[in-house]
Coordinates of N, CA and C in Angstrom, one line a residue:
G1 N -50.6 -183.9 -90.7 CA -49.9 -184.0 -91.6 C -49.8 -185.4 -92.3
S2 N -48.7 -185.5 -93.1 CA -48.4 -186.6 -93.9 C -48.1 -187.9 -92.7
N3 N -47.6 -188.0 -91.6 CA -47.6 -189.0 -90.6 C -49.0 -189.4 -90.0
A4 N -49.8 -188.4 -90.1 CA -51.1 -188.8 -89.3 C -51.9 -189.5 -90.6
L5 N -51.8 -189.3 -92.0 CA -52.0 -189.9 -93.0 C -51.7 -191.4 -93.1
L6 N -50.4 -191.4 -92.9 CA -49.7 -192.9 -92.7 C -50.7 -193.6 -91.6
E7 N -50.7 -193.2 -90.7 CA -51.3 -193.7 -89.4 C -52.8 -194.0 -89.9
I8 N -53.4 -193.3 -90.4 CA -54.8 -193.8 -90.7 C -54.9 -194.9 -91.7
G9 N -54.0 -194.8 -92.8 CA -53.9 -196.0 -93.5 C -53.5 -197.3 -92.9
N10 N -52.6 -197.3 -91.9 CA -52.3 -198.6 -91.2 C -53.4 -198.7 -90.4
I11 N -54.1 -197.8 -89.8 CA -55.4 -198.3 -89.1 C -56.3 -199.0 -89.9
Y12 N -56.7 -198.4 -91.1 CA -57.7 -199.4 -92.1 C -56.9 -200.6 -92.7
E13 N -55.8 -200.9 -92.8 CA -55.0 -201.7 -93.2 C -55.0 -202.8 -92.2
S14 N -54.9 -202.7 -91.0 CA -54.7 -203.5 -89.8 C -55.9 -203.8 -89.2
G15 N -57.1 -202.9 -89.5 CA -58.3 -203.3 -88.9 C -58.5 -202.8 -87.3
I16 N -57.6 -201.9 -87.0 CA -57.5 -201.1 -85.5 C -58.8 -200.6 -85.2
G17 N -59.7 -201.4 -84.5 CA -61.0 -200.7 -84.0 C -62.1 -200.8 -85.2
I18 N -61.5 -201.4 -86.4 CA -62.5 -200.9 -87.4 C -62.4 -202.2 -88.5
K19 N -63.2 -202.4 -89.3 CA -62.8 -203.4 -90.2 C -61.9 -203.1 -91.2
V20 N -61.1 -204.2 -91.6 CA -59.9 -203.9 -92.7 C -60.6 -203.5 -94.0
N21 N -59.8 -202.4 -94.3 CA -60.3 -201.7 -95.6 C -59.3 -201.4 -96.5
S22 N -58.5 -202.4 -97.1 CA -57.3 -202.3 -98.1 C -57.5 -200.9 -99.0
E23 N -58.8 -200.9 -99.6 CA -58.9 -199.5 -100.6 C -58.6 -198.3 -99.9
L24 N -59.3 -198.0 -98.7 CA -59.1 -196.8 -98.0 C -57.6 -196.7 -97.1
A25 N -57.0 -197.9 -96.7 CA -55.7 -197.8 -96.7 C -54.8 -197.2 -97.6
E26 N -54.8 -197.6 -98.7 CA -53.9 -197.2 -99.8 C -54.3 -196.1 -100.3
A27 N -56.0 -195.6 -99.9 CA -56.0 -194.1 -100.4 C -55.2 -193.0 -99.6
Y28 N -55.3 -193.7 -98.3 CA -54.6 -192.8 -97.2 C -53.3 -192.9 -97.3
Y29 N -52.5 -193.9 -97.6 CA -51.0 -194.0 -98.2 C -50.9 -193.0 -99.3
N30 N -51.7 -192.9 -100.3 CA -51.3 -192.3 -101.5 C -51.8 -190.6 -101.1
K31 N -52.5 -190.3 -99.9 CA -52.8 -189.0 -99.8 C -51.3 -188.4 -99.2
A32 N -50.6 -189.5 -98.3 CA -49.6 -189.1 -97.5 C -48.4 -189.0 -98.5
I33 N -48.2 -189.6 -99.4 CA -47.5 -189.6 -100.6 C -47.5 -188.1 -101.5
K34 N -48.8 -188.0 -101.3 CA -48.9 -186.4 -102.2 C -48.4 -185.5 -101.2
K35 N -48.5 -185.7 -100.2 CA -48.0 -184.6 -99.2 C -46.4 -184.5 -98.6
G36 N -45.6 -185.6 -99.2 CA -44.5 -185.7 -99.6 C -43.8 -186.7 -98.5
N37 N -44.7 -187.9 -98.3 CA -44.2 -188.8 -97.3 C -44.3 -189.8 -98.2
Y38 N -42.9 -190.2 -98.7 CA -43.0 -191.3 -99.5 C -42.8 -192.7 -98.7
Y39 N -42.8 -192.6 -97.4 CA -42.8 -194.2 -96.9 C -44.3 -194.5 -97.2
G40 N -45.3 -193.7 -97.8 CA -46.5 -194.3 -98.2 C -46.3 -195.4 -99.4
Y41 N -45.2 -195.3 -100.1 CA -44.8 -196.4 -101.3 C -44.6 -197.5 -100.5
C42 N -43.8 -197.5 -99.5 CA -43.3 -198.6 -98.7 C -44.5 -199.4 -98.2
R43 N -45.5 -198.8 -97.5 CA -46.4 -199.3 -96.9 C -47.5 -199.8 -98.1
I44 N -47.7 -199.2 -99.2 CA -48.3 -200.0 -100.3 C -47.7 -201.2 -100.9
G45 N -46.5 -201.0 -100.9 CA -45.5 -202.1 -101.3 C -45.9 -203.4 -100.2
M46 N -45.7 -203.3 -99.1 CA -45.8 -204.2 -97.7 C -47.4 -204.8 -97.9
M47 N -48.4 -203.9 -98.0 CA -49.6 -204.7 -98.3 C -49.6 -205.9 -99.3
Y48 N -48.8 -205.4 -100.2 CA -48.9 -206.3 -101.5 C -47.9 -207.6 -101.4
I49 N -46.9 -207.4 -100.4 CA -46.0 -208.5 -99.9 C -47.1 -209.6 -99.0
E50 N -47.5 -208.7 -98.0 CA -48.1 -209.5 -97.2 C -49.7 -210.3 -97.4
G51 N -50.0 -209.6 -98.5 CA -51.4 -210.0 -99.2 C -52.4 -209.6 -98.2
K52 N -52.5 -208.4 -97.4 CA -53.2 -208.2 -96.4 C -54.3 -207.5 -97.1
A53 N -55.5 -208.2 -97.3 CA -56.6 -207.8 -98.0 C -56.6 -207.6 -99.4
V54 N -55.5 -207.8 -99.9 CA -55.2 -207.7 -101.4 C -54.4 -209.0 -102.0
Q55 N -54.5 -209.3 -103.1 CA -53.9 -210.2 -103.7 C -52.4 -210.1 -103.7
P56 N -51.4 -211.2 -103.1 CA -50.2 -210.6 -103.1 C -49.7 -210.5 -104.9
S57 N -48.5 -209.4 -104.7 CA -48.1 -209.2 -106.1 C -46.6 -208.8 -105.8
P58 N -45.7 -209.5 -106.3 CA -44.4 -209.0 -106.1 C -44.0 -207.8 -107.0
E59 N -44.7 -207.8 -108.2 CA -44.6 -206.7 -109.1 C -45.3 -205.3 -108.6
K60 N -46.3 -205.4 -107.9 CA -46.6 -204.2 -107.3 C -45.9 -203.8 -106.4
T61 N -45.5 -204.8 -105.5 CA -44.1 -204.2 -104.6 C -43.0 -203.8 -105.1
D62 N -42.4 -204.5 -106.1 CA -41.3 -204.0 -106.8 C -41.6 -202.2 -107.5
E63 N -42.6 -202.4 -107.8 CA -43.1 -200.9 -108.4 C -43.2 -199.9 -107.4
M64 N -43.7 -200.2 -106.2 CA -43.6 -199.4 -105.4 C -42.6 -199.1 -104.3
Y65 N -41.8 -199.9 -104.4 CA -40.3 -199.7 -103.7 C -39.5 -199.0 -104.5
K66 N -39.5 -199.2 -105.8 CA -38.8 -198.4 -106.9 C -39.3 -197.0 -107.0
K67 N -40.3 -196.8 -106.7 CA -41.0 -195.0 -106.4 C -40.4 -194.6 -105.4
A68 N -40.3 -195.2 -104.2 CA -39.9 -194.9 -103.1 C -38.4 -194.6 -103.1
E69 N -37.8 -195.5 -103.8 CA -36.2 -195.5 -103.9 C -36.0 -194.2 -104.5
S70 N -36.9 -193.8 -106.0 CA -36.4 -192.6 -106.6 C -36.6 -191.2 -105.9
K71 N -37.3 -191.4 -104.8 CA -37.5 -190.3 -103.9 C -36.6 -190.2 -102.5
G72 N -35.3 -191.5 -102.6 CA -34.5 -191.4 -101.6 C -34.9 -192.1 -100.3
Y73 N -36.0 -193.0 -100.4 CA -36.4 -193.7 -99.4 C -36.3 -195.1 -99.5
D74 N -35.6 -195.6 -98.4 CA -35.3 -197.0 -98.2 C -36.5 -198.1 -97.7
C75 N -37.2 -198.7 -98.7 CA -38.1 -199.4 -98.0 C -37.7 -200.6 -97.1
Q76 N -36.7 -201.3 -97.3 CA -36.0 -202.6 -96.5 C -36.0 -202.0 -95.1
K77 N -35.3 -200.6 -94.9 CA -34.9 -200.1 -93.9 C -36.1 -200.0 -93.1
F78 N -37.0 -199.4 -93.8 CA -38.4 -198.8 -93.2 C -39.3 -200.2 -92.7
E79 N -39.1 -201.6 -93.6 CA -39.7 -202.7 -93.2 C -39.3 -203.2 -91.9
D80 N -37.7 -203.2 -91.9 CA -36.9 -203.5 -90.7 C -37.3 -203.1 -89.5
L81 N -37.7 -201.7 -89.5 CA -38.0 -200.6 -88.4 C -39.6 -201.0 -88.0
M82 N -40.4 -201.4 -89.2 CA -41.8 -201.5 -88.8 C -41.8 -203.0 -87.9
Y83 N -41.3 -204.0 -88.5 CA -41.4 -205.2 -87.8 C -40.7 -205.2 -86.2
E84 N -39.9 -204.1 -86.2 CA -39.1 -204.0 -84.7 C -40.3 -203.2 -83.8
G85 N -41.3 -202.8 -84.4 CA -42.1 -201.9 -83.6 C -41.8 -200.4 -83.3
I86 N -40.7 -199.9 -84.4 CA -40.5 -198.6 -84.2 C -41.2 -197.8 -85.1
K87 N -42.0 -196.7 -84.7 CA -43.0 -196.0 -85.6 C -42.1 -195.1 -86.1
I88 N -42.4 -194.5 -87.7 CA -41.7 -193.4 -88.3 C -42.6 -192.7 -88.5

């Protein structure tokens, strides 16, 4: 499901057992979004905050966070949970 797609995106973003690939990470996050898991917007936004294998871009982060918020998702809460080690 969409949570599995987020997890695959995270694997590519973090390089867990494989080489980091931000393009594939973003592609999997977008697949999750298409299946209704709008936390994908948050994950993409976080990639651009952290500059993980992408050029940091506050504009791209804002764009992604606004898209998530338009669907009722709170990226700041998502970020807080991610940094606390709680999986969504």
